[in-house]
Amino acid sequence: LVVSLFPLGMTPESELLRTLAPGVIWVAALLATLLSLDRMFRSDFEDGALEQMLLAPHPVTVLVLAKVLAHWLVTGLPLLVVAPLLGVLLALPGQALGPLLVGAIGVALTVGLRKGGALLSLVVLPLYVPVLIFAASAVDAAAAGLPVIGHFYVLGALLVLALTLAPLAAAAALRISVN
């Protein structure tokens, strides 16, 4: 919705939209995932399922990864499908992805709070900034015909780092939130 309204608030000039498109798409995707993050563990916390998850014989990190994957399939995958269409709308010959693993840490930290959404934004947004910078510049470089492999290496390293550390941090934060 934000991306489709963006050309209406500015000039519909194709060259300007092409220049701004990577940043607009990525910021819109990050804000969309940020809106849905608060619900990742909230219902499990309220109905007691989160405590059962923590008491289960399975490692909590595996359960957190499963929960993140399920949440990504519901929220991130539609963004992934829509991103190329939004790129075409903004005259951009690229696509965008939405990170979610970083958000799991922030959600786990704020799940026990009644109005944790504002705090969640303050915790998660600084962690999204490196992904936003490298992803938007990768799309921008691809649109300009420049090599993007360096950007993808950095994004891949950030993904590996998030896959390794985010479940551990989220599991620890969930244990703290339940107690």
XYZ file of C-alpha atoms in Angstrom:
179
model
C 0.000 0.000 0.000
C 2.802 2.409 0.909
C 4.685 1.689 -2.305
C 1.602 2.150 -4.470
C 0.842 5.500 -2.801
C 4.419 6.748 -3.021
C 4.284 7.832 -6.715
C 1.062 9.717 -5.999
C 2.742 11.774 -3.278
C 5.669 12.604 -5.553
C 6.131 13.208 -9.205
C 5.411 10.132 -11.326
C 8.642 10.781 -13.237
C 10.066 7.394 -14.192
C 13.731 8.266 -13.631
C 13.146 9.628 -10.122
C 11.017 6.618 -9.169
C 13.696 4.277 -10.528
C 16.289 6.005 -8.346
C 14.170 5.903 -5.184
C 12.578 2.479 -5.753
C 15.109 0.256 -3.909
C 14.894 2.304 -0.739
C 11.124 2.715 -0.909
C 10.508 -1.000 -1.444
C 12.889 -2.035 1.333
C 11.580 0.491 3.849
C 7.990 -0.534 3.070
C 8.891 -4.231 3.426
C 10.665 -3.617 6.731
C 7.763 -1.596 8.097
C 5.312 -4.291 6.985
C 7.299 -6.989 8.779
C 7.671 -4.753 11.818
C 3.881 -4.425 12.064
C 3.450 -8.194 12.090
C 6.304 -9.009 14.488
C 4.359 -8.264 17.658
C 2.004 -11.166 16.902
C 4.756 -13.764 16.460
C 4.781 -14.952 20.096
C 1.951 -12.852 21.602
C -0.898 -15.400 21.342
C 1.377 -18.202 22.564
C 2.299 -16.069 25.574
C -1.307 -15.202 26.388
C -2.702 -18.747 26.183
C 0.224 -20.433 27.955
C 1.549 -22.287 24.912
C 4.828 -20.397 25.213
C 5.455 -21.885 28.650
C 4.750 -25.334 27.226
C 7.222 -24.654 24.416
C 9.879 -23.786 26.967
C 9.138 -26.948 28.964
C 9.173 -29.221 25.893
C 12.032 -31.712 25.551
C 13.008 -30.158 22.212
C 15.625 -27.389 22.099
C 13.934 -23.993 22.320
C 16.118 -22.675 19.495
C 14.613 -25.249 17.104
C 11.105 -24.263 18.181
C 11.964 -20.578 17.693
C 13.330 -21.313 14.205
C 10.136 -23.229 13.353
C 7.996 -20.358 14.613
C 10.053 -17.824 12.627
C 9.800 -19.963 9.483
C 6.024 -20.293 9.861
C 5.701 -16.555 10.455
C 7.884 -15.830 7.432
C 5.725 -18.097 5.241
C 2.664 -16.087 6.259
C 4.172 -12.578 6.128
C 7.524 -12.628 4.330
C 6.645 -14.870 1.409
C 3.777 -12.628 0.242
C 6.188 -9.668 0.408
C 8.674 -11.655 -1.650
C 6.011 -12.381 -4.267
C 4.748 -8.788 -4.377
C 8.185 -7.098 -4.368
C 8.886 -7.576 -8.109
C 5.441 -6.185 -8.928
C 6.139 -3.171 -6.748
C 9.481 -2.777 -8.501
C 7.693 -2.706 -11.845
C 5.259 -0.138 -10.435
C 8.238 2.063 -9.535
C 10.040 1.354 -12.836
C 12.695 -0.773 -11.112
C 14.121 -3.888 -12.802
C 14.852 -5.689 -9.482
C 13.249 -7.337 -6.482
C 13.403 -7.061 -2.692
C 13.342 -9.481 0.240
C 12.174 -8.927 3.809
C 14.300 -9.984 6.816
C 12.518 -11.514 9.784
C 15.026 -13.309 11.980
C 16.279 -10.093 13.563
C 12.702 -9.304 14.511
C 12.369 -12.546 16.473
C 14.864 -11.285 19.061
C 12.959 -8.055 19.585
C 9.619 -9.832 19.785
C 10.966 -12.274 22.345
C 12.265 -9.386 24.444
C 8.948 -7.520 24.423
C 6.412 -10.386 24.419
C 5.668 -10.056 28.131
C 4.922 -6.336 27.957
C 1.358 -5.106 27.505
C 2.236 -2.355 25.025
C 5.465 -3.785 23.661
C 4.973 -2.581 20.078
C 6.703 0.770 20.545
C 9.596 -0.798 22.433
C 9.802 -3.492 19.763
C 10.362 -0.816 17.126
C 13.155 0.751 19.155
C 14.856 -2.625 19.669
C 14.502 -4.023 16.145
C 14.919 -1.046 13.804
C 18.635 -0.500 14.535
C 19.230 -4.177 13.759
C 17.422 -3.826 10.418
C 19.579 -0.899 9.234
C 22.556 -2.931 7.875
C 20.204 -5.202 5.932
C 18.345 -2.181 4.580
C 21.570 -0.488 3.472
C 23.109 -3.485 1.711
C 19.857 -4.763 0.209
C 18.807 -1.407 -1.199
C 22.292 -0.766 -2.569
C 22.345 -4.251 -4.144
C 19.081 -3.557 -5.940
C 20.358 -0.110 -6.932
C 23.621 -1.589 -8.258
C 21.729 -4.230 -10.236
C 19.498 -1.563 -11.754
C 22.616 0.390 -12.777
C 24.212 -2.703 -14.325
C 26.995 -2.877 -11.730
C 28.180 -6.092 -10.042
C 26.119 -7.051 -6.993
C 28.025 -10.092 -5.752
C 29.716 -8.152 -2.933
C 26.346 -6.970 -1.622
C 25.023 -10.521 -1.741
C 28.054 -11.812 0.159
C 27.441 -9.289 2.922
C 23.712 -10.087 2.969
C 24.539 -13.804 3.050
C 26.902 -13.243 5.959
C 24.197 -11.280 7.779
C 21.734 -14.120 7.111
C 24.156 -16.736 8.470
C 24.800 -14.546 11.496
C 21.058 -14.092 12.059
C 20.348 -17.814 11.577
C 23.042 -18.633 14.108
C 22.502 -16.015 16.795
C 18.840 -14.986 16.533
C 17.322 -18.298 17.705
C 19.713 -18.413 20.667
C 18.967 -14.822 21.649
C 15.210 -15.260 21.109
C 15.154 -18.464 23.201
C 16.968 -16.717 26.054
C 14.662 -13.694 25.820
C 11.569 -15.943 25.840
C 12.778 -17.655 29.002
C 13.236 -14.244 30.625
C 9.832 -12.980 29.424
C 7.958 -15.995 30.794
C 9.574 -15.727 34.234
